[in-house]
PDB file of C-alpha atoms and ligand atoms in Angstrom:
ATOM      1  CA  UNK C   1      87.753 124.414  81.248  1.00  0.00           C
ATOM      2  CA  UNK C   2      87.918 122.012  83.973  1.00  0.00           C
ATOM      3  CA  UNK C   3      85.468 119.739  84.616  1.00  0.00           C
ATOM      4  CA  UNK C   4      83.935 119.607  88.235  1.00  0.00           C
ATOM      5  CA  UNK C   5      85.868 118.148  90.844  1.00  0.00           C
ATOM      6  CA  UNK C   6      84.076 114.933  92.849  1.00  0.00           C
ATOM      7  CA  UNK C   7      83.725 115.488  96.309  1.00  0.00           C
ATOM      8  CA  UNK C   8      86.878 115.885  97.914  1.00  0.00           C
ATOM      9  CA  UNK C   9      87.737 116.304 101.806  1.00  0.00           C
ATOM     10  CA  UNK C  10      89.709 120.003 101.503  1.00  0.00           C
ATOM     11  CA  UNK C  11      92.288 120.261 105.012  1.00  0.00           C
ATOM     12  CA  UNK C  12      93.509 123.062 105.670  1.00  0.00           C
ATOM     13  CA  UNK C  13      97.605 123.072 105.299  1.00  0.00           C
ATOM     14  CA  UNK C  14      99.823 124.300 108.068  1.00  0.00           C
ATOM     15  CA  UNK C  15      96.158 126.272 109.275  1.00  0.00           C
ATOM     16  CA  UNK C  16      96.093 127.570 105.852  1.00  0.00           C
ATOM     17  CA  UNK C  17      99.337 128.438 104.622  1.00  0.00           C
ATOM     18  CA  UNK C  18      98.973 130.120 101.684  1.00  0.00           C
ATOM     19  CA  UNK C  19      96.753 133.437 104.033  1.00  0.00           C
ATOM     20  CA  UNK C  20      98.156 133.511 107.085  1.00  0.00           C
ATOM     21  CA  UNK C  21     101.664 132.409 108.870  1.00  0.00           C
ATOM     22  CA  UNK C  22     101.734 128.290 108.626  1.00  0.00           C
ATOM     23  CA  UNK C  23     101.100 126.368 112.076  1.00  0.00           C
ATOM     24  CA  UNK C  24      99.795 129.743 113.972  1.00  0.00           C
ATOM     25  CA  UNK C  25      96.142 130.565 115.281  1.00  0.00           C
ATOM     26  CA  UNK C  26      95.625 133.169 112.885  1.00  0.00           C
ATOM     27  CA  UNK C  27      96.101 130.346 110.002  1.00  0.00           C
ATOM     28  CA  UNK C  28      94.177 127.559 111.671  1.00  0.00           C
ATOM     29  CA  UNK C  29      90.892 130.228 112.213  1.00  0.00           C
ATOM     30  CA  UNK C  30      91.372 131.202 108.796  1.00  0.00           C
ATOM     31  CA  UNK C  31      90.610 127.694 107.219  1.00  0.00           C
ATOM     32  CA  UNK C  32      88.002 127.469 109.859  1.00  0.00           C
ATOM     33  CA  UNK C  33      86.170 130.218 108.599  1.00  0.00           C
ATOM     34  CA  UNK C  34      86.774 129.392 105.155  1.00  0.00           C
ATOM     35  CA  UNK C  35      85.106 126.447 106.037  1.00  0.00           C
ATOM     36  CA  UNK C  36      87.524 123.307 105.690  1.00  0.00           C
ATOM     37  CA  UNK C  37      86.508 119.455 106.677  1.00  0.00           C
ATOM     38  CA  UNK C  38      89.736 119.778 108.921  1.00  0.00           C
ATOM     39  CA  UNK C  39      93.044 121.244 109.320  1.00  0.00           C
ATOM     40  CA  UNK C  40      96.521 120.127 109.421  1.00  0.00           C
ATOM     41  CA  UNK C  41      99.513 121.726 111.574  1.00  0.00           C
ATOM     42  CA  UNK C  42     103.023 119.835 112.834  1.00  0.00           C
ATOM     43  CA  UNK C  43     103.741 119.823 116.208  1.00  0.00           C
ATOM     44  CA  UNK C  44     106.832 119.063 118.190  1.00  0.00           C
ATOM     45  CA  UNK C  45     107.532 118.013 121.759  1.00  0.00           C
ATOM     46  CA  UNK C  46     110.009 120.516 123.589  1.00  0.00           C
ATOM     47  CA  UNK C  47     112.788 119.104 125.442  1.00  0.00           C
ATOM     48  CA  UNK C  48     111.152 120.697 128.418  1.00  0.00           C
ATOM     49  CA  UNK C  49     107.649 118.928 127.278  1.00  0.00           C
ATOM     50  CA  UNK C  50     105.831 121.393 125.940  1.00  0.00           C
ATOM     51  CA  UNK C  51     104.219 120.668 122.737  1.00  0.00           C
ATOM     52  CA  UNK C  52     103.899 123.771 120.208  1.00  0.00           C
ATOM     53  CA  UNK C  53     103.315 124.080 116.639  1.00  0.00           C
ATOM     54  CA  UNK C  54     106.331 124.479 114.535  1.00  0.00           C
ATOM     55  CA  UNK C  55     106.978 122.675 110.830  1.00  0.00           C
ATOM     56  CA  UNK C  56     110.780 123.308 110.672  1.00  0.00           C
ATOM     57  CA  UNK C  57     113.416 121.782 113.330  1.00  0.00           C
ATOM     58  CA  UNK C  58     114.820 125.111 113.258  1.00  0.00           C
ATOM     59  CA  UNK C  59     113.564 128.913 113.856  1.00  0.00           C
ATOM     60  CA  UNK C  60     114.660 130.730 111.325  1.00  0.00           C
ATOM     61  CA  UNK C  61     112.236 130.554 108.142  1.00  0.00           C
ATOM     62  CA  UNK C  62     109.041 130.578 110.322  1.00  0.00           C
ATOM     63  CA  UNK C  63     110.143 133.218 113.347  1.00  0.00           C
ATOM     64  CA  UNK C  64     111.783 135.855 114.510  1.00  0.00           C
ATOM     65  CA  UNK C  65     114.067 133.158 116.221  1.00  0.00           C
ATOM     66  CA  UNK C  66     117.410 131.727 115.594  1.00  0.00           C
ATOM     67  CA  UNK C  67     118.658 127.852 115.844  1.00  0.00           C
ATOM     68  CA  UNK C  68     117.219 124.773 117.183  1.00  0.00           C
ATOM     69  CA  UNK C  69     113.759 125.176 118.400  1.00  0.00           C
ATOM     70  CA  UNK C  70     114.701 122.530 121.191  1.00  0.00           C
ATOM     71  CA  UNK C  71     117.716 124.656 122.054  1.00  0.00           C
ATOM     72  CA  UNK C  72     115.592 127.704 123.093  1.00  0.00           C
ATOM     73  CA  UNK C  73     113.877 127.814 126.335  1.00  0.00           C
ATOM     74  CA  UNK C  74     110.112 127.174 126.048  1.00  0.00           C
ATOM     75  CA  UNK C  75     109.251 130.188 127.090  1.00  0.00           C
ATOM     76  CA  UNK C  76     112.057 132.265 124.853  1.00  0.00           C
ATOM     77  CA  UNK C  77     110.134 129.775 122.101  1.00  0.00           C
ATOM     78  CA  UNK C  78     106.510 130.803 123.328  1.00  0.00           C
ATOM     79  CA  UNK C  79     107.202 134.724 122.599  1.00  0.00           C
ATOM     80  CA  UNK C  80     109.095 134.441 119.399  1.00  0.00           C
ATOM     81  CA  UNK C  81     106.759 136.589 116.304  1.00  0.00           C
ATOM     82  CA  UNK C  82     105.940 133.475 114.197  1.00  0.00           C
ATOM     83  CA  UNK C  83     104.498 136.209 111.501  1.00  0.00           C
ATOM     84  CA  UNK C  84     102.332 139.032 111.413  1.00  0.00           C
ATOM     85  CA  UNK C  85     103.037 139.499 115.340  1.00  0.00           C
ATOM     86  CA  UNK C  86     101.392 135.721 115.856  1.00  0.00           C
ATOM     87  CA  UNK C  87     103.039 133.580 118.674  1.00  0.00           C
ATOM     88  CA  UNK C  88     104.101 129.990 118.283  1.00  0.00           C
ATOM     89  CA  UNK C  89     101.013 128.086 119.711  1.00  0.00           C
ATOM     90  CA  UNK C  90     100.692 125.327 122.352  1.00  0.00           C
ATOM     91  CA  UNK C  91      99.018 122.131 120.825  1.00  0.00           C
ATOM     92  CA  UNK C  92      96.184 123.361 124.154  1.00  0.00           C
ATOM     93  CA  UNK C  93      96.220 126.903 122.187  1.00  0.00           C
ATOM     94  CA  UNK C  94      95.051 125.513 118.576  1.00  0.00           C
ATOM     95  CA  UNK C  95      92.717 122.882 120.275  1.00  0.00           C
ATOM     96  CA  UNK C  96      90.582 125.281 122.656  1.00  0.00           C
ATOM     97  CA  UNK C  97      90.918 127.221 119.099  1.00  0.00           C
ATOM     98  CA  UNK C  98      89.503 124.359 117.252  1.00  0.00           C
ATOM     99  CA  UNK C  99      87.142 123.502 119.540  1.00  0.00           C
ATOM    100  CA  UNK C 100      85.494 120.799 117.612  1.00  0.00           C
ATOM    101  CA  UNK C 101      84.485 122.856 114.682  1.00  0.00           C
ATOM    102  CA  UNK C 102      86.489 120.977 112.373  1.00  0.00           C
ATOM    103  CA  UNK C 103      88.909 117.496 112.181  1.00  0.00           C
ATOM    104  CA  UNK C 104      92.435 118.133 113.490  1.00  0.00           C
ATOM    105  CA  UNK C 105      94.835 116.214 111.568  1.00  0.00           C
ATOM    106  CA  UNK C 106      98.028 117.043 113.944  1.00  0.00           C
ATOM    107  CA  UNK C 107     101.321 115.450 112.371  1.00  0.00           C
ATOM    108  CA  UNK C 108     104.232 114.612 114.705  1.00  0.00           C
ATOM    109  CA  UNK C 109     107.420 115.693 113.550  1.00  0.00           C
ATOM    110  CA  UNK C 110     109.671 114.997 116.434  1.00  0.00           C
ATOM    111  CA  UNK C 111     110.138 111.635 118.103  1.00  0.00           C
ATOM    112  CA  UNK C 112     111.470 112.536 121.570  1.00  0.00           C
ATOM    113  CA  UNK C 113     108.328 111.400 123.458  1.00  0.00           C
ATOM    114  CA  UNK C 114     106.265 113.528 120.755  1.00  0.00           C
ATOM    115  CA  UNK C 115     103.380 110.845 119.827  1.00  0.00           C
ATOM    116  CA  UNK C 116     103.703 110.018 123.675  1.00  0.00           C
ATOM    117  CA  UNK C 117     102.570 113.571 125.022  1.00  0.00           C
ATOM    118  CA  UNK C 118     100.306 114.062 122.008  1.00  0.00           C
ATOM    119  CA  UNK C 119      98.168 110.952 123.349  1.00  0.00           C
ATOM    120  CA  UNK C 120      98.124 112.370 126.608  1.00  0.00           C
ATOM    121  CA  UNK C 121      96.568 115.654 125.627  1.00  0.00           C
ATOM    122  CA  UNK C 122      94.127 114.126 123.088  1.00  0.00           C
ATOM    123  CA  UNK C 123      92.985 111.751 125.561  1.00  0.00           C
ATOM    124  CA  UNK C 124      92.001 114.288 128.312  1.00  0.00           C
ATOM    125  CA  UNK C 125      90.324 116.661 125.179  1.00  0.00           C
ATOM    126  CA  UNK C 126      88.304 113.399 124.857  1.00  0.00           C
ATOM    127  CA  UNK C 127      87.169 113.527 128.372  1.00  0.00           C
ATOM    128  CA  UNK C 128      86.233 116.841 127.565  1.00  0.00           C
ATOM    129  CA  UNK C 129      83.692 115.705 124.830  1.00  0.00           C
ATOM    130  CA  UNK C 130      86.170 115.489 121.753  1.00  0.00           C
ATOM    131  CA  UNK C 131      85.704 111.936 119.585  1.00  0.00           C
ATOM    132  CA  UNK C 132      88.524 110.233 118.605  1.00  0.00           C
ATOM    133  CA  UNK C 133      87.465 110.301 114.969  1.00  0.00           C
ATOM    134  CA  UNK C 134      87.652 113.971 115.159  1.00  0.00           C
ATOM    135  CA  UNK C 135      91.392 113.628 115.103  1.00  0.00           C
ATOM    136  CA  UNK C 136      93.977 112.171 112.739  1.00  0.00           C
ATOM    137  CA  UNK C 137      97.559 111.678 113.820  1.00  0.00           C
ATOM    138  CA  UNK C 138     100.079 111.700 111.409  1.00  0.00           C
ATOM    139  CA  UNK C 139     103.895 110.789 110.773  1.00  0.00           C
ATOM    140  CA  UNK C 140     106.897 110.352 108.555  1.00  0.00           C
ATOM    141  CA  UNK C 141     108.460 108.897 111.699  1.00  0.00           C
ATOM    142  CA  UNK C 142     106.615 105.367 111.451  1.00  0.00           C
ATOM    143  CA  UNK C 143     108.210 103.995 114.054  1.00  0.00           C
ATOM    144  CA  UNK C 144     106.913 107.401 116.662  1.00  0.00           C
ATOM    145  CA  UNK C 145     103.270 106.594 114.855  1.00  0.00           C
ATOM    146  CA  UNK C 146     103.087 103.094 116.056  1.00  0.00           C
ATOM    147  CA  UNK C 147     104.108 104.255 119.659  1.00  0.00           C
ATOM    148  CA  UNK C 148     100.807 106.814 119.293  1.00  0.00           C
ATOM    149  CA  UNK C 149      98.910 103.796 118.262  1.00  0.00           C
ATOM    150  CA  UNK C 150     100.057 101.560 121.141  1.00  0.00           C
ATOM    151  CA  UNK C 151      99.021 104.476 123.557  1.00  0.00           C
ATOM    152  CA  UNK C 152      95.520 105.991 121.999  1.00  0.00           C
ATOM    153  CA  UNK C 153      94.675 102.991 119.677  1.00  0.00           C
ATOM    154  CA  UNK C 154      90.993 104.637 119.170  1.00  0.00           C
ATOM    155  CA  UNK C 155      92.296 107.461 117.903  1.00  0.00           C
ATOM    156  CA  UNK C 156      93.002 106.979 114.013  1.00  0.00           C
ATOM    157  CA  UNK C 157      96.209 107.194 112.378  1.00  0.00           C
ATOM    158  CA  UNK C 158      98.178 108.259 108.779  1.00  0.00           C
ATOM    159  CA  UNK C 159     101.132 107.024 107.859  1.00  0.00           C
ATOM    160  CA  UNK C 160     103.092 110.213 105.823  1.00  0.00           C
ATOM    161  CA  UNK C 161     104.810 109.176 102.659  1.00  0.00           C
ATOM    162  CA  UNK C 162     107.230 111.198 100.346  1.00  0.00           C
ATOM    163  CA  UNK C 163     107.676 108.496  97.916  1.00  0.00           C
ATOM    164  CA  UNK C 164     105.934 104.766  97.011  1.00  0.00           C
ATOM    165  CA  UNK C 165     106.953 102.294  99.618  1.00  0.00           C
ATOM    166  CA  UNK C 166     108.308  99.176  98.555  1.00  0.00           C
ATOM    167  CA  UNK C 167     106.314  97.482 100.821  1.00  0.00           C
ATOM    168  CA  UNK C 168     103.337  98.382  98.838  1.00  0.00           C
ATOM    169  CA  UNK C 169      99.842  99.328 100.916  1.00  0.00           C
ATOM    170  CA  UNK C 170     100.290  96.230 103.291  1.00  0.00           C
ATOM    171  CA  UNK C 171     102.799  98.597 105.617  1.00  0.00           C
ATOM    172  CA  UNK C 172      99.495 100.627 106.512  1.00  0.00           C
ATOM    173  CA  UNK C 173      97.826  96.621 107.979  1.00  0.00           C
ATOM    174  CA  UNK C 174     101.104  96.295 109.630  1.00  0.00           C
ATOM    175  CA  UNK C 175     100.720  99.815 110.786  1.00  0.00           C
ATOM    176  CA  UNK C 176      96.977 100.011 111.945  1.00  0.00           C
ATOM    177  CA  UNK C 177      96.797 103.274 109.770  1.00  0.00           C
ATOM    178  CA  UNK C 178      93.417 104.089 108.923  1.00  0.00           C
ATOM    179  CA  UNK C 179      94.666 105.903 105.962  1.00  0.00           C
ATOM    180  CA  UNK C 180      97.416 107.310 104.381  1.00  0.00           C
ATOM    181  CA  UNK C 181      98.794 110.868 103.077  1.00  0.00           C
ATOM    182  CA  UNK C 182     101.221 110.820 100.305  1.00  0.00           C
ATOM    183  CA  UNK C 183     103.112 113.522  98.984  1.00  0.00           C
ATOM    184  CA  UNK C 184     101.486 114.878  95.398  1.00  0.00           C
ATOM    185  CA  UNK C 185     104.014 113.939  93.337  1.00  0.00           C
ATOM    186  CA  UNK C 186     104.532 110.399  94.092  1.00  0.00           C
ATOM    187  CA  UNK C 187     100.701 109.520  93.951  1.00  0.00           C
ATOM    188  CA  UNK C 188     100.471 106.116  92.406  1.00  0.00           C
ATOM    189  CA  UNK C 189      97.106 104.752  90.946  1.00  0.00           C
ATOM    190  CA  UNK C 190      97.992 101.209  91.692  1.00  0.00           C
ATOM    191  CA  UNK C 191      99.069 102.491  95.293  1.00  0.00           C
ATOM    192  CA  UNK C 192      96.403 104.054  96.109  1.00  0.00           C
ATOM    193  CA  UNK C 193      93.670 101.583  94.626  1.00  0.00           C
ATOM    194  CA  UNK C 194      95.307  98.651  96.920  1.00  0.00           C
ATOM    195  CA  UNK C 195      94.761 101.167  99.791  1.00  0.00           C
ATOM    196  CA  UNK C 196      91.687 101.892  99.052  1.00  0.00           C
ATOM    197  CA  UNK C 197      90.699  97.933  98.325  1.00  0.00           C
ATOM    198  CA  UNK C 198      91.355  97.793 102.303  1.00  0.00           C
ATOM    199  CA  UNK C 199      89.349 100.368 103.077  1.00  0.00           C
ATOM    200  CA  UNK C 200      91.976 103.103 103.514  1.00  0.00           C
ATOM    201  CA  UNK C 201      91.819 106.265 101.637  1.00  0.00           C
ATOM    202  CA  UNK C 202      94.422 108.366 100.249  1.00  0.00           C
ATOM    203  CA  UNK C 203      94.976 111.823 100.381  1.00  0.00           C
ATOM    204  CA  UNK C 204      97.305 114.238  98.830  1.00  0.00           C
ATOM    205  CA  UNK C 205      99.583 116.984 100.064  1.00  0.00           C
ATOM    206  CA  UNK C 206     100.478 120.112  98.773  1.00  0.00           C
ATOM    207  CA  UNK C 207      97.718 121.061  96.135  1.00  0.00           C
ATOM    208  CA  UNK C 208      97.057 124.094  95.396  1.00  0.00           C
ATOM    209  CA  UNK C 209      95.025 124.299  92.039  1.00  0.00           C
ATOM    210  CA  UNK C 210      92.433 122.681  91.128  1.00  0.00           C
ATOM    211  CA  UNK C 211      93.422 121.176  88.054  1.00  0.00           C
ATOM    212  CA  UNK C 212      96.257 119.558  90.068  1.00  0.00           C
ATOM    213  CA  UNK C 213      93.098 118.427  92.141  1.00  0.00           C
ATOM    214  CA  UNK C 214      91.271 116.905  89.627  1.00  0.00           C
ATOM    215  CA  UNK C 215      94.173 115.260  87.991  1.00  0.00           C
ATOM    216  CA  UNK C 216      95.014 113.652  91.463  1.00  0.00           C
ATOM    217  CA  UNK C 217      91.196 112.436  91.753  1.00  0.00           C
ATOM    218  CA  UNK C 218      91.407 110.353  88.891  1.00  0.00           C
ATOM    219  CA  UNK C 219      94.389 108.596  90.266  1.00  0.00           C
ATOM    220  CA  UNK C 220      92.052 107.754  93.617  1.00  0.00           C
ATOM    221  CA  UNK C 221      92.871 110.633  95.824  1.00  0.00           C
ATOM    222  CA  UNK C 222      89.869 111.689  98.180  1.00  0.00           C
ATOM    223  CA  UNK C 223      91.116 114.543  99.941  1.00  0.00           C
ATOM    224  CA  UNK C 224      93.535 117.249  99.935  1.00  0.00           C
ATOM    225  CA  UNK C 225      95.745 119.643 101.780  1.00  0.00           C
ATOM    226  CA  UNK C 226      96.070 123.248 100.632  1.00  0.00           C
ATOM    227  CA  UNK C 227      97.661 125.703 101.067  1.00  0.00           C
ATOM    228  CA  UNK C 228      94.436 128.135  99.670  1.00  0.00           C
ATOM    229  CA  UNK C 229      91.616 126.683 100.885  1.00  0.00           C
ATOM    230  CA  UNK C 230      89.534 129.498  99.319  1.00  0.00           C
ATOM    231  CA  UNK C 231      89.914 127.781  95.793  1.00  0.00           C
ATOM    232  CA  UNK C 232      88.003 125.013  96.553  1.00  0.00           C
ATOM    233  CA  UNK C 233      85.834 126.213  99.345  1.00  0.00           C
ATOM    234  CA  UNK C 234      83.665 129.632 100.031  1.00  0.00           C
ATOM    235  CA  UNK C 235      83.927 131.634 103.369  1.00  0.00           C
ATOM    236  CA  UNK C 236      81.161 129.902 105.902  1.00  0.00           C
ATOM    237  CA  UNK C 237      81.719 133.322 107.987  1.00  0.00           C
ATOM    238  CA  UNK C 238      83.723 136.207 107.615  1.00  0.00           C
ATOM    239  CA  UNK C 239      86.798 136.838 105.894  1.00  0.00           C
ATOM    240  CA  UNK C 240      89.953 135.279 106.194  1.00  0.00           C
ATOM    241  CA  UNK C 241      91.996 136.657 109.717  1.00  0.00           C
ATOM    242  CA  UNK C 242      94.752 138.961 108.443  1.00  0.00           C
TER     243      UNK C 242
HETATM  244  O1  LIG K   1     100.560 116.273 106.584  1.00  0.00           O
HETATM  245  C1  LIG K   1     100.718 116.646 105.258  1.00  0.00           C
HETATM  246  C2  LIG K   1     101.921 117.530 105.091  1.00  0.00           C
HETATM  247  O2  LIG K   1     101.862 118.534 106.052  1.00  0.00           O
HETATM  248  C3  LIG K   1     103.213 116.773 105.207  1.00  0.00           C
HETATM  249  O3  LIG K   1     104.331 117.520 104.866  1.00  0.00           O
HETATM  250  O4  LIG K   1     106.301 118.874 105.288  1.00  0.00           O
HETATM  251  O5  LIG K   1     104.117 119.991 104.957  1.00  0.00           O
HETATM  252  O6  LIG K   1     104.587 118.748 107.057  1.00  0.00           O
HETATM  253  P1  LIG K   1     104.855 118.846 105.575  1.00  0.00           P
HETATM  254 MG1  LIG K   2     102.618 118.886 108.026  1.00  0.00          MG
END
């Protein structure tokens, strides 16, 4: 038997990956109604300049599409069946979505004027009433994450890690990241205690169990992404969007 997990910020993976198609609306309402802290999805800029929600460079694994996303014509893009007859969303689509219920942790995958565009939208949702610390932006791409710093510095920021960086935890000062996300298998105690001894949390993507959970919490992990959020949470409303 497992003992009790500590409290643990639970985000929602890809909307929530493992019950509905990743990075559509149907996912993202899903782990809203199962009641999640927040929820993750990637989002890349179109050449064009639309920003939609889309993990993989290319169409195949996710879509009814074929090729490079950023070879299709936005619109070809915007009516391609993403699963279960859902569309690709416009970061505007999962945000009026959203709608404050929840953090929105969106991670920038391309870095063709991505983290650019991505300020521009967040900052006119904040004229609409959002806070900035209802967002997290988020990035592999360190270099794209410091241009989104340099043009919404209020809003915070996670550097993305598959690995342990040489560099140690002082990257994230250099950074301005208010935390950082590091892939589950590379989650290092001494990491992620000189993270937190700054003041940053860590938390820890993919987990799906909660053993794996608890075994990350006692390496210094305070908050997940799942693909299930209905292991660790129960349904605030009513069930899960087919
Ligand atoms: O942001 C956490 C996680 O989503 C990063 O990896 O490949 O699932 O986007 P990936
Ligand atoms: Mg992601």
């Amino acid at each position: 038997m497992t003992a009790p997990l500590p409290p643990l910020t639970i985000i929602g993976h890809r909307g929530a990956r493992g019950l509905a198609p990743e990075n559509t609306l149907a996912g993202i309402e899903t782990a809203l109604r199962l009641g999640v802290d927040g929820v993750e999805f990637d989002v890349q800029r179109h050449p064009d300049g639309g920003l939609f929600l889309l993990h993989d460079l290319t169409l195949e694994r996710t879509t009814d599409g074929q090729g490079l996303a950023a070879a299709q014509p936005f619109e070809t893009l915007r009516r391609l069946d993403a699963g279960h007859g859902e569309r690709v969303p416009t970061l505007h689509e999962a945000l009026d979505l959203i709608d404050r219920r929840a953090l929105v942790n969106i991670e920038l995958k391309t870095w063709n004027g991505c983290a650019a565009a991505v300020a521009e939208v967040i900052r006119a949702q904040m004229a609409l009433g959002w806070d900035a610390a209802q967002f997290i932006v988020s990035s592999f791409h360190l270099p794209e994450l410091q241009r989104f710093c340099s043009a919404l510095p209020e809003v915070p920021v996670a550097a993305l890690y598959c690995g342990v960086p040489l560099s140690g935890a002082a990257e994230l000062a250099t950074l301005g990241a208010a935390q950082v996300h590091l892939a589950d298998e590379f989650v290092d105690a001494d990491y992620v205690a000189a993270a937190a001894h700054d003041g940053r949390p860590a938390w820890a993507y993919t987990v799906n169990t909660p053993e794996a959970a608890q075994r990350l919490t006692t390496l210094g992990i305070t908050g997940i992404f799942t693909d299930h959020p209905e292991r660790f949470l129960r349904p605030v409303a009513t069930a899960p969007v087919q």
